[in-house]
Amino acid sequence: MCKQCEINPVYEFTNKRKVCKNCFIVWFQKKVLYTIRKFSMINRGDVVSYKKDNNFRDIVLEDALKFYASKAPVEITKNNRKNVTKIAVSITSDILANEIINSLINGNLKSLREKPVEGKIIKPLFLFLDKEVLLYAKVKKLKFNKISNKENKIKNFINELEEKHLELKHAIVNSYLELYC
């Protein structure tokens, strides 16, 4: 049961705290705001562009940017105009953890330069797992196309480790940020 609302939970955090749909949406939106503020992704008056491919990450990115625009004086646009100051991409911790492990195995980690903000490119979903982004899309009833999973051995290995050792992907990303950013 959700402690605040006393209704059935949709998500359980690693500390065993459970939240209902509404509490999950509030938590997700607060974390988006936190991520944007922590990494100074968007400034007052910025024009933020994003790509929309109708996969769950892009749809959630669009929703998160619109939520942010309702709280701050910024303009959100789908198309690349000339006066765009920031470009948002839908990179999550899952994608980054896979890239980091692949780079480690291939021995070229120093060539990997994945930061939350790289010039004009920002990554507002940087601190989210794919399962959290997908759940947000389903809870908010956002329409998206399912993407085919191109599974490889390393990705399967990381996912199996994540099941046994919760927060592994976050630990990989945080360690990378401490070392190289």
Short mmCIF file of N, CA and C in Angstrom, two decimals:
data_model
loop_
_atom_site.label_atom_id
_atom_site.label_comp_id
_atom_site.label_asym_id
_atom_site.label_seq_id
_atom_site.Cartn_x
_atom_site.Cartn_y
_atom_site.Cartn_z
N MET A 1 0.83 -1.19 0.00
CA MET A 1 0.00 0.00 0.00
C MET A 1 0.88 1.26 0.00
N CYS A 2 0.43 2.25 -0.74
CA CYS A 2 1.10 3.54 -0.73
C CYS A 2 0.87 4.17 0.64
N LYS A 3 1.93 4.60 1.30
CA LYS A 3 1.80 5.14 2.66
C LYS A 3 0.99 6.43 2.69
N GLN A 4 1.09 7.25 1.65
CA GLN A 4 0.37 8.52 1.65
C GLN A 4 -1.09 8.36 1.27
N CYS A 5 -1.35 7.60 0.23
CA CYS A 5 -2.71 7.53 -0.32
C CYS A 5 -3.48 6.30 0.15
N GLU A 6 -2.78 5.31 0.68
CA GLU A 6 -3.39 4.07 1.14
C GLU A 6 -4.13 3.33 0.03
N ILE A 7 -3.57 3.37 -1.18
CA ILE A 7 -4.13 2.60 -2.28
C ILE A 7 -3.03 1.73 -2.88
N ASN A 8 -3.40 0.87 -3.81
CA ASN A 8 -2.45 -0.10 -4.37
C ASN A 8 -1.27 0.58 -5.04
N PRO A 9 -0.07 0.09 -4.77
CA PRO A 9 1.14 0.69 -5.35
C PRO A 9 1.38 0.22 -6.78
N VAL A 10 2.11 1.04 -7.54
CA VAL A 10 2.52 0.66 -8.90
C VAL A 10 4.03 0.52 -8.98
N TYR A 11 4.75 1.04 -7.99
CA TYR A 11 6.21 1.00 -8.03
C TYR A 11 6.75 0.85 -6.62
N GLU A 12 7.85 0.08 -6.51
CA GLU A 12 8.51 -0.09 -5.23
C GLU A 12 9.97 0.32 -5.37
N PHE A 13 10.40 1.23 -4.51
CA PHE A 13 11.78 1.69 -4.53
C PHE A 13 12.67 0.65 -3.86
N THR A 14 13.96 0.82 -3.97
CA THR A 14 14.89 -0.16 -3.39
C THR A 14 14.83 -0.18 -1.86
N ASN A 15 14.33 0.90 -1.26
CA ASN A 15 14.19 0.92 0.20
C ASN A 15 12.84 0.34 0.65
N LYS A 16 12.17 -0.34 -0.26
CA LYS A 16 10.88 -1.03 -0.03
C LYS A 16 9.69 -0.08 0.12
N ARG A 17 9.90 1.21 -0.11
CA ARG A 17 8.79 2.17 -0.08
C ARG A 17 7.98 1.99 -1.36
N LYS A 18 6.67 1.92 -1.21
CA LYS A 18 5.79 1.72 -2.35
C LYS A 18 4.98 2.98 -2.59
N VAL A 19 4.71 3.26 -3.87
CA VAL A 19 3.94 4.44 -4.22
C VAL A 19 2.84 4.09 -5.22
N CYS A 20 1.75 4.84 -5.13
CA CYS A 20 0.62 4.66 -6.06
C CYS A 20 0.90 5.45 -7.34
N LYS A 21 -0.05 5.42 -8.26
CA LYS A 21 0.12 6.11 -9.55
C LYS A 21 0.40 7.60 -9.36
N ASN A 22 -0.44 8.27 -8.59
CA ASN A 22 -0.30 9.71 -8.43
C ASN A 22 1.01 10.08 -7.74
N CYS A 23 1.37 9.34 -6.72
CA CYS A 23 2.63 9.62 -6.01
C CYS A 23 3.83 9.34 -6.90
N PHE A 24 3.74 8.31 -7.75
CA PHE A 24 4.82 8.01 -8.69
C PHE A 24 4.99 9.14 -9.69
N ILE A 25 3.90 9.67 -10.22
CA ILE A 25 3.96 10.78 -11.18
C ILE A 25 4.61 12.00 -10.52
N VAL A 26 4.20 12.31 -9.29
CA VAL A 26 4.78 13.45 -8.57
C VAL A 26 6.27 13.24 -8.35
N TRP A 27 6.65 12.02 -7.93
CA TRP A 27 8.07 11.71 -7.70
C TRP A 27 8.86 11.87 -9.00
N PHE A 28 8.33 11.34 -10.10
CA PHE A 28 9.02 11.40 -11.39
C PHE A 28 9.22 12.86 -11.82
N GLN A 29 8.18 13.66 -11.72
CA GLN A 29 8.27 15.05 -12.14
C GLN A 29 9.24 15.84 -11.26
N LYS A 30 9.25 15.55 -9.95
CA LYS A 30 10.20 16.22 -9.07
C LYS A 30 11.63 15.84 -9.42
N LYS A 31 11.83 14.58 -9.79
CA LYS A 31 13.18 14.14 -10.16
C LYS A 31 13.62 14.77 -11.48
N VAL A 32 12.69 15.00 -12.39
CA VAL A 32 13.02 15.71 -13.63
C VAL A 32 13.49 17.12 -13.29
N LEU A 33 12.73 17.81 -12.45
CA LEU A 33 13.11 19.17 -12.04
C LEU A 33 14.47 19.17 -11.35
N TYR A 34 14.70 18.18 -10.47
CA TYR A 34 15.97 18.06 -9.76
C TYR A 34 17.12 17.86 -10.74
N THR A 35 16.94 16.97 -11.72
CA THR A 35 17.99 16.68 -12.70
C THR A 35 18.33 17.92 -13.51
N ILE A 36 17.32 18.64 -13.95
CA ILE A 36 17.55 19.85 -14.75
C ILE A 36 18.28 20.91 -13.92
N ARG A 37 17.88 21.07 -12.65
CA ARG A 37 18.54 22.05 -11.78
C ARG A 37 19.96 21.62 -11.42
N LYS A 38 20.14 20.35 -11.05
CA LYS A 38 21.45 19.86 -10.59
C LYS A 38 22.53 20.06 -11.64
N PHE A 39 22.22 19.76 -12.87
CA PHE A 39 23.21 19.86 -13.93
C PHE A 39 23.09 21.15 -14.74
N SER A 40 22.29 22.11 -14.27
CA SER A 40 22.10 23.41 -14.94
C SER A 40 21.84 23.23 -16.43
N MET A 41 20.85 22.42 -16.76
CA MET A 41 20.58 22.07 -18.15
C MET A 41 19.89 23.19 -18.91
N ILE A 42 18.93 23.85 -18.28
CA ILE A 42 18.11 24.84 -18.98
C ILE A 42 18.14 26.14 -18.19
N ASN A 43 18.35 27.23 -18.91
CA ASN A 43 18.35 28.56 -18.30
C ASN A 43 17.06 29.29 -18.66
N ARG A 44 16.79 30.33 -17.94
CA ARG A 44 15.62 31.17 -18.21
C ARG A 44 15.69 31.71 -19.63
N GLY A 45 14.59 31.55 -20.36
CA GLY A 45 14.50 32.08 -21.71
C GLY A 45 15.06 31.17 -22.80
N ASP A 46 15.54 29.99 -22.44
CA ASP A 46 16.07 29.07 -23.45
C ASP A 46 14.96 28.54 -24.35
N VAL A 47 15.33 28.21 -25.57
CA VAL A 47 14.44 27.53 -26.50
C VAL A 47 14.98 26.10 -26.64
N VAL A 48 14.17 25.15 -26.17
CA VAL A 48 14.61 23.75 -26.11
C VAL A 48 13.91 22.96 -27.20
N SER A 49 14.69 22.28 -28.02
CA SER A 49 14.17 21.44 -29.09
C SER A 49 14.38 19.98 -28.72
N TYR A 50 13.54 19.11 -29.24
CA TYR A 50 13.67 17.68 -29.00
C TYR A 50 13.20 16.92 -30.22
N LYS A 51 13.66 15.67 -30.31
CA LYS A 51 13.28 14.79 -31.41
C LYS A 51 12.18 13.86 -30.88
N LYS A 52 11.18 13.63 -31.71
CA LYS A 52 10.09 12.76 -31.29
C LYS A 52 9.98 11.59 -32.26
N ASP A 53 10.30 10.38 -31.75
CA ASP A 53 10.23 9.18 -32.58
C ASP A 53 9.10 8.24 -32.19
N ASN A 54 8.28 8.63 -31.25
CA ASN A 54 7.15 7.84 -30.74
C ASN A 54 7.59 6.58 -29.99
N ASN A 55 8.85 6.49 -29.54
CA ASN A 55 9.18 5.42 -28.61
C ASN A 55 8.95 5.96 -27.20
N PHE A 56 8.94 5.10 -26.21
CA PHE A 56 8.54 5.53 -24.87
C PHE A 56 9.48 6.59 -24.29
N ARG A 57 10.76 6.52 -24.58
CA ARG A 57 11.69 7.52 -24.03
C ARG A 57 11.42 8.91 -24.60
N ASP A 58 11.21 9.00 -25.92
CA ASP A 58 10.96 10.30 -26.55
C ASP A 58 9.63 10.89 -26.12
N ILE A 59 8.62 10.04 -25.97
CA ILE A 59 7.30 10.53 -25.53
C ILE A 59 7.37 11.07 -24.10
N VAL A 60 8.09 10.36 -23.22
CA VAL A 60 8.24 10.81 -21.84
C VAL A 60 9.09 12.07 -21.79
N LEU A 61 10.12 12.15 -22.62
CA LEU A 61 10.94 13.36 -22.68
C LEU A 61 10.08 14.56 -23.06
N GLU A 62 9.23 14.40 -24.05
CA GLU A 62 8.34 15.48 -24.46
C GLU A 62 7.44 15.90 -23.30
N ASP A 63 6.85 14.93 -22.61
CA ASP A 63 5.97 15.23 -21.48
C ASP A 63 6.74 15.94 -20.36
N ALA A 64 7.95 15.47 -20.07
CA ALA A 64 8.76 16.07 -19.02
C ALA A 64 9.15 17.51 -19.37
N LEU A 65 9.49 17.75 -20.63
CA LEU A 65 9.84 19.12 -21.05
C LEU A 65 8.64 20.05 -20.98
N LYS A 66 7.48 19.54 -21.36
CA LYS A 66 6.26 20.36 -21.26
C LYS A 66 5.95 20.67 -19.80
N PHE A 67 6.16 19.68 -18.92
CA PHE A 67 5.96 19.92 -17.49
C PHE A 67 6.92 20.99 -17.00
N TYR A 68 8.19 20.90 -17.41
CA TYR A 68 9.17 21.90 -17.00
C TYR A 68 8.81 23.28 -17.53
N ALA A 69 8.33 23.34 -18.76
CA ALA A 69 7.95 24.62 -19.36
C ALA A 69 6.78 25.25 -18.63
N SER A 70 5.92 24.43 -18.00
CA SER A 70 4.81 24.99 -17.23
C SER A 70 5.30 25.62 -15.92
N LYS A 71 6.52 25.27 -15.50
CA LYS A 71 7.07 25.79 -14.25
C LYS A 71 8.11 26.89 -14.46
N ALA A 72 8.69 26.97 -15.65
CA ALA A 72 9.78 27.92 -15.90
C ALA A 72 9.55 28.64 -17.23
N PRO A 73 10.10 29.86 -17.36
CA PRO A 73 9.93 30.62 -18.61
C PRO A 73 10.88 30.14 -19.71
N VAL A 74 10.54 29.01 -20.30
CA VAL A 74 11.31 28.47 -21.43
C VAL A 74 10.33 28.09 -22.53
N GLU A 75 10.85 27.96 -23.73
CA GLU A 75 10.03 27.56 -24.87
C GLU A 75 10.45 26.17 -25.31
N ILE A 76 9.49 25.30 -25.52
CA ILE A 76 9.75 23.93 -25.96
C ILE A 76 9.24 23.80 -27.39
N THR A 77 10.08 23.27 -28.27
CA THR A 77 9.70 23.12 -29.67
C THR A 77 10.13 21.75 -30.18
N LYS A 78 9.33 21.21 -31.06
CA LYS A 78 9.60 19.88 -31.62
C LYS A 78 10.57 19.94 -32.80
N ASN A 79 10.55 21.01 -33.51
CA ASN A 79 11.38 21.09 -34.71
C ASN A 79 12.63 21.92 -34.44
N ASN A 80 13.66 21.67 -35.18
CA ASN A 80 14.92 22.40 -35.02
C ASN A 80 14.84 23.74 -35.74
N ARG A 81 14.67 24.80 -34.96
CA ARG A 81 14.66 26.14 -35.54
C ARG A 81 16.04 26.76 -35.36
N LYS A 82 16.25 27.90 -35.97
CA LYS A 82 17.56 28.54 -35.90
C LYS A 82 17.87 29.10 -34.52
N ASN A 83 16.86 29.51 -33.77
CA ASN A 83 17.10 30.14 -32.47
C ASN A 83 17.09 29.14 -31.30
N VAL A 84 17.27 27.87 -31.58
CA VAL A 84 17.29 26.86 -30.53
C VAL A 84 18.58 27.00 -29.72
N THR A 85 18.42 27.05 -28.39
CA THR A 85 19.59 27.18 -27.52
C THR A 85 19.99 25.84 -26.90
N LYS A 86 19.05 24.90 -26.77
CA LYS A 86 19.33 23.58 -26.20
C LYS A 86 18.62 22.51 -27.02
N ILE A 87 19.23 21.34 -27.10
CA ILE A 87 18.63 20.18 -27.77
C ILE A 87 18.55 19.06 -26.75
N ALA A 88 17.34 18.61 -26.45
CA ALA A 88 17.13 17.55 -25.46
C ALA A 88 17.12 16.19 -26.14
N VAL A 89 17.84 15.23 -25.56
CA VAL A 89 17.84 13.86 -26.07
C VAL A 89 17.42 12.92 -24.94
N SER A 90 16.88 11.79 -25.32
CA SER A 90 16.29 10.87 -24.34
C SER A 90 17.25 9.74 -23.97
N ILE A 91 18.35 10.10 -23.32
CA ILE A 91 19.32 9.13 -22.83
C ILE A 91 19.00 8.83 -21.37
N THR A 92 18.87 7.53 -21.04
CA THR A 92 18.58 7.12 -19.66
C THR A 92 19.81 6.44 -19.06
N SER A 93 19.73 6.13 -17.77
CA SER A 93 20.82 5.44 -17.09
C SER A 93 21.08 4.07 -17.69
N ASP A 94 20.03 3.39 -18.17
CA ASP A 94 20.21 2.08 -18.80
C ASP A 94 21.12 2.19 -20.02
N ILE A 95 20.84 3.15 -20.88
CA ILE A 95 21.62 3.32 -22.10
C ILE A 95 23.06 3.67 -21.75
N LEU A 96 23.22 4.59 -20.82
CA LEU A 96 24.56 5.03 -20.44
C LEU A 96 25.35 3.90 -19.76
N ALA A 97 24.71 3.14 -18.87
CA ALA A 97 25.40 2.03 -18.20
C ALA A 97 25.88 1.00 -19.22
N ASN A 98 25.05 0.71 -20.22
CA ASN A 98 25.46 -0.22 -21.27
C ASN A 98 26.65 0.32 -22.07
N GLU A 99 26.62 1.61 -22.39
CA GLU A 99 27.73 2.21 -23.13
C GLU A 99 29.02 2.19 -22.30
N ILE A 100 28.91 2.46 -21.00
CA ILE A 100 30.08 2.47 -20.13
C ILE A 100 30.70 1.08 -20.04
N ILE A 101 29.87 0.07 -19.81
CA ILE A 101 30.38 -1.31 -19.71
C ILE A 101 30.99 -1.76 -21.04
N ASN A 102 30.32 -1.45 -22.15
CA ASN A 102 30.89 -1.79 -23.46
C ASN A 102 32.24 -1.12 -23.67
N SER A 103 32.36 0.14 -23.29
CA SER A 103 33.62 0.87 -23.44
C SER A 103 34.69 0.29 -22.53
N LEU A 104 34.30 -0.11 -21.32
CA LEU A 104 35.25 -0.75 -20.40
C LEU A 104 35.80 -2.04 -20.98
N ILE A 105 34.91 -2.86 -21.51
CA ILE A 105 35.31 -4.15 -22.07
C ILE A 105 36.20 -3.95 -23.29
N ASN A 106 35.88 -2.96 -24.11
CA ASN A 106 36.66 -2.70 -25.32
C ASN A 106 37.93 -1.90 -25.04
N GLY A 107 38.07 -1.41 -23.80
CA GLY A 107 39.29 -0.70 -23.42
C GLY A 107 39.38 0.73 -23.87
N ASN A 108 38.27 1.35 -24.19
CA ASN A 108 38.31 2.74 -24.64
C ASN A 108 37.37 3.63 -23.83
N LEU A 109 37.41 3.48 -22.51
CA LEU A 109 36.52 4.26 -21.64
C LEU A 109 36.84 5.75 -21.69
N LYS A 110 38.11 6.09 -21.83
CA LYS A 110 38.48 7.51 -21.85
C LYS A 110 37.95 8.24 -23.07
N SER A 111 37.68 7.49 -24.15
CA SER A 111 37.12 8.13 -25.35
C SER A 111 35.62 8.39 -25.20
N LEU A 112 34.98 7.71 -24.25
CA LEU A 112 33.55 7.91 -24.00
C LEU A 112 33.36 9.19 -23.22
N ARG A 113 32.63 10.11 -23.75
CA ARG A 113 32.38 11.38 -23.07
C ARG A 113 30.89 11.62 -22.97
N GLU A 114 30.26 10.88 -22.11
CA GLU A 114 28.82 11.04 -21.88
C GLU A 114 28.61 11.86 -20.62
N LYS A 115 28.13 13.06 -20.77
CA LYS A 115 27.84 13.93 -19.64
C LYS A 115 26.37 14.33 -19.73
N PRO A 116 25.79 14.75 -18.62
CA PRO A 116 24.40 15.19 -18.65
C PRO A 116 24.19 16.41 -19.54
N VAL A 117 25.21 17.25 -19.64
CA VAL A 117 25.16 18.44 -20.51
C VAL A 117 26.43 18.47 -21.33
N GLU A 118 26.28 18.47 -22.64
CA GLU A 118 27.43 18.55 -23.55
C GLU A 118 27.16 19.66 -24.56
N GLY A 119 27.61 20.86 -24.26
CA GLY A 119 27.35 22.00 -25.13
C GLY A 119 25.88 22.33 -25.15
N LYS A 120 25.28 22.23 -26.35
CA LYS A 120 23.84 22.51 -26.48
C LYS A 120 22.97 21.29 -26.17
N ILE A 121 23.58 20.11 -26.07
CA ILE A 121 22.80 18.88 -25.87
C ILE A 121 22.60 18.62 -24.38
N ILE A 122 21.33 18.40 -24.00
CA ILE A 122 20.99 18.11 -22.60
C ILE A 122 20.27 16.77 -22.53
N LYS A 123 20.34 16.13 -21.36
CA LYS A 123 19.74 14.81 -21.16
C LYS A 123 18.92 14.81 -19.88
N PRO A 124 17.67 15.31 -19.93
CA PRO A 124 16.84 15.41 -18.72
C PRO A 124 16.47 14.06 -18.09
N LEU A 125 16.54 12.96 -18.83
CA LEU A 125 16.20 11.64 -18.28
C LEU A 125 17.45 10.88 -17.86
N PHE A 126 18.53 11.56 -17.69
CA PHE A 126 19.84 10.99 -17.40
C PHE A 126 19.84 10.11 -16.14
N LEU A 127 19.10 10.47 -15.13
CA LEU A 127 19.12 9.75 -13.85
C LEU A 127 18.00 8.73 -13.71
N PHE A 128 17.26 8.45 -14.79
CA PHE A 128 16.14 7.52 -14.73
C PHE A 128 16.50 6.18 -15.38
N LEU A 129 15.94 5.12 -14.85
CA LEU A 129 16.05 3.80 -15.47
C LEU A 129 14.95 3.66 -16.51
N ASP A 130 15.16 2.78 -17.48
CA ASP A 130 14.14 2.54 -18.50
C ASP A 130 12.83 2.07 -17.90
N LYS A 131 12.89 1.24 -16.86
CA LYS A 131 11.65 0.73 -16.26
C LYS A 131 10.85 1.86 -15.63
N GLU A 132 11.52 2.87 -15.08
CA GLU A 132 10.82 4.02 -14.50
C GLU A 132 10.20 4.88 -15.61
N VAL A 133 10.93 5.08 -16.68
CA VAL A 133 10.43 5.88 -17.81
C VAL A 133 9.24 5.17 -18.45
N LEU A 134 9.35 3.87 -18.65
CA LEU A 134 8.26 3.09 -19.24
C LEU A 134 7.03 3.10 -18.34
N LEU A 135 7.22 2.94 -17.04
CA LEU A 135 6.09 2.98 -16.11
C LEU A 135 5.42 4.34 -16.13
N TYR A 136 6.19 5.41 -16.18
CA TYR A 136 5.63 6.76 -16.25
C TYR A 136 4.76 6.90 -17.50
N ALA A 137 5.26 6.40 -18.63
CA ALA A 137 4.49 6.48 -19.88
C ALA A 137 3.17 5.71 -19.75
N LYS A 138 3.23 4.54 -19.13
CA LYS A 138 2.01 3.73 -18.98
C LYS A 138 1.05 4.35 -17.99
N VAL A 139 1.57 4.87 -16.87
CA VAL A 139 0.70 5.46 -15.84
C VAL A 139 0.01 6.72 -16.36
N LYS A 140 0.75 7.53 -17.13
CA LYS A 140 0.17 8.76 -17.70
C LYS A 140 -0.64 8.48 -18.97
N LYS A 141 -0.66 7.20 -19.40
CA LYS A 141 -1.38 6.79 -20.60
C LYS A 141 -0.91 7.54 -21.84
N LEU A 142 0.40 7.68 -21.94
CA LEU A 142 1.00 8.30 -23.12
C LEU A 142 1.06 7.26 -24.23
N LYS A 143 0.77 7.67 -25.44
CA LYS A 143 0.77 6.74 -26.56
C LYS A 143 2.16 6.67 -27.17
N PHE A 144 2.67 5.45 -27.30
CA PHE A 144 3.99 5.25 -27.86
C PHE A 144 4.04 3.92 -28.60
N ASN A 145 5.01 3.81 -29.50
CA ASN A 145 5.23 2.56 -30.23
C ASN A 145 6.25 1.72 -29.46
N LYS A 146 6.00 0.43 -29.41
CA LYS A 146 6.96 -0.45 -28.75
C LYS A 146 8.19 -0.55 -29.63
N ILE A 147 9.35 -0.56 -28.96
CA ILE A 147 10.59 -0.68 -29.70
C ILE A 147 11.11 -2.10 -29.56
N SER A 148 11.73 -2.57 -30.62
CA SER A 148 12.28 -3.93 -30.57
C SER A 148 13.58 -3.90 -29.79
N ASN A 149 13.72 -4.84 -28.90
CA ASN A 149 14.93 -4.93 -28.09
C ASN A 149 15.99 -5.71 -28.84
N LYS A 150 17.08 -5.06 -29.12
CA LYS A 150 18.22 -5.75 -29.71
C LYS A 150 19.09 -6.20 -28.54
N GLU A 151 18.86 -7.40 -28.10
CA GLU A 151 19.59 -7.91 -26.94
C GLU A 151 20.97 -8.38 -27.35
N ASN A 152 21.92 -8.09 -26.52
CA ASN A 152 23.25 -8.65 -26.70
C ASN A 152 23.70 -9.23 -25.36
N LYS A 153 24.80 -9.94 -25.36
CA LYS A 153 25.24 -10.64 -24.16
C LYS A 153 25.56 -9.69 -23.02
N ILE A 154 26.18 -8.57 -23.33
CA ILE A 154 26.56 -7.62 -22.29
C ILE A 154 25.32 -6.99 -21.67
N LYS A 155 24.36 -6.59 -22.50
CA LYS A 155 23.12 -5.99 -22.00
C LYS A 155 22.36 -6.99 -21.13
N ASN A 156 22.28 -8.23 -21.56
CA ASN A 156 21.63 -9.27 -20.76
C ASN A 156 22.35 -9.47 -19.43
N PHE A 157 23.68 -9.47 -19.47
CA PHE A 157 24.48 -9.63 -18.26
C PHE A 157 24.20 -8.50 -17.27
N ILE A 158 24.18 -7.26 -17.75
CA ILE A 158 23.92 -6.12 -16.89
C ILE A 158 22.51 -6.19 -16.30
N ASN A 159 21.53 -6.57 -17.12
CA ASN A 159 20.15 -6.68 -16.64
C ASN A 159 20.02 -7.78 -15.58
N GLU A 160 20.72 -8.90 -15.76
CA GLU A 160 20.68 -9.96 -14.75
C GLU A 160 21.34 -9.50 -13.45
N LEU A 161 22.44 -8.78 -13.55
CA LEU A 161 23.08 -8.24 -12.35
C LEU A 161 22.18 -7.22 -11.65
N GLU A 162 21.47 -6.41 -12.42
CA GLU A 162 20.57 -5.41 -11.86
C GLU A 162 19.45 -6.06 -11.05
N GLU A 163 18.98 -7.22 -11.49
CA GLU A 163 17.94 -7.94 -10.75
C GLU A 163 18.46 -8.41 -9.40
N LYS A 164 19.71 -8.85 -9.36
CA LYS A 164 20.29 -9.36 -8.12
C LYS A 164 20.81 -8.23 -7.23
N HIS A 165 21.35 -7.19 -7.85
CA HIS A 165 21.96 -6.08 -7.12
C HIS A 165 21.28 -4.78 -7.55
N LEU A 166 20.22 -4.43 -6.87
CA LEU A 166 19.45 -3.24 -7.22
C LEU A 166 20.34 -2.00 -7.20
N GLU A 167 20.02 -1.06 -8.03
CA GLU A 167 20.75 0.20 -8.15
C GLU A 167 22.13 0.04 -8.82
N LEU A 168 22.40 -1.08 -9.45
CA LEU A 168 23.69 -1.29 -10.11
C LEU A 168 23.92 -0.27 -11.23
N LYS A 169 22.91 -0.05 -12.04
CA LYS A 169 23.06 0.88 -13.17
C LYS A 169 23.31 2.30 -12.68
N HIS A 170 22.61 2.68 -11.61
CA HIS A 170 22.85 4.00 -11.02
C HIS A 170 24.28 4.10 -10.48
N ALA A 171 24.75 3.02 -9.86
CA ALA A 171 26.12 3.01 -9.32
C ALA A 171 27.15 3.14 -10.44
N ILE A 172 26.92 2.47 -11.55
CA ILE A 172 27.83 2.56 -12.69
C ILE A 172 27.88 4.00 -13.21
N VAL A 173 26.71 4.60 -13.39
CA VAL A 173 26.63 5.97 -13.90
C VAL A 173 27.25 6.96 -12.92
N ASN A 174 26.93 6.82 -11.63
CA ASN A 174 27.49 7.73 -10.63
C ASN A 174 29.01 7.61 -10.54
N SER A 175 29.53 6.39 -10.61
CA SER A 175 30.98 6.20 -10.57
C SER A 175 31.63 6.84 -11.79
N TYR A 176 31.02 6.66 -12.95
CA TYR A 176 31.54 7.28 -14.17
C TYR A 176 31.57 8.80 -14.03
N LEU A 177 30.48 9.37 -13.50
CA LEU A 177 30.41 10.83 -13.33
C LEU A 177 31.50 11.32 -12.40
N GLU A 178 31.75 10.59 -11.30
CA GLU A 178 32.78 11.00 -10.35
C GLU A 178 34.17 10.92 -10.97
N LEU A 179 34.42 9.91 -11.79
CA LEU A 179 35.74 9.72 -12.36
C LEU A 179 36.05 10.64 -13.53
N TYR A 180 35.07 10.83 -14.42
CA TYR A 180 35.38 11.47 -15.69
C TYR A 180 34.64 12.78 -15.96
N CYS A 181 33.77 13.20 -15.08
CA CYS A 181 33.03 14.44 -15.36
C CYS A 181 33.30 15.50 -14.33
#
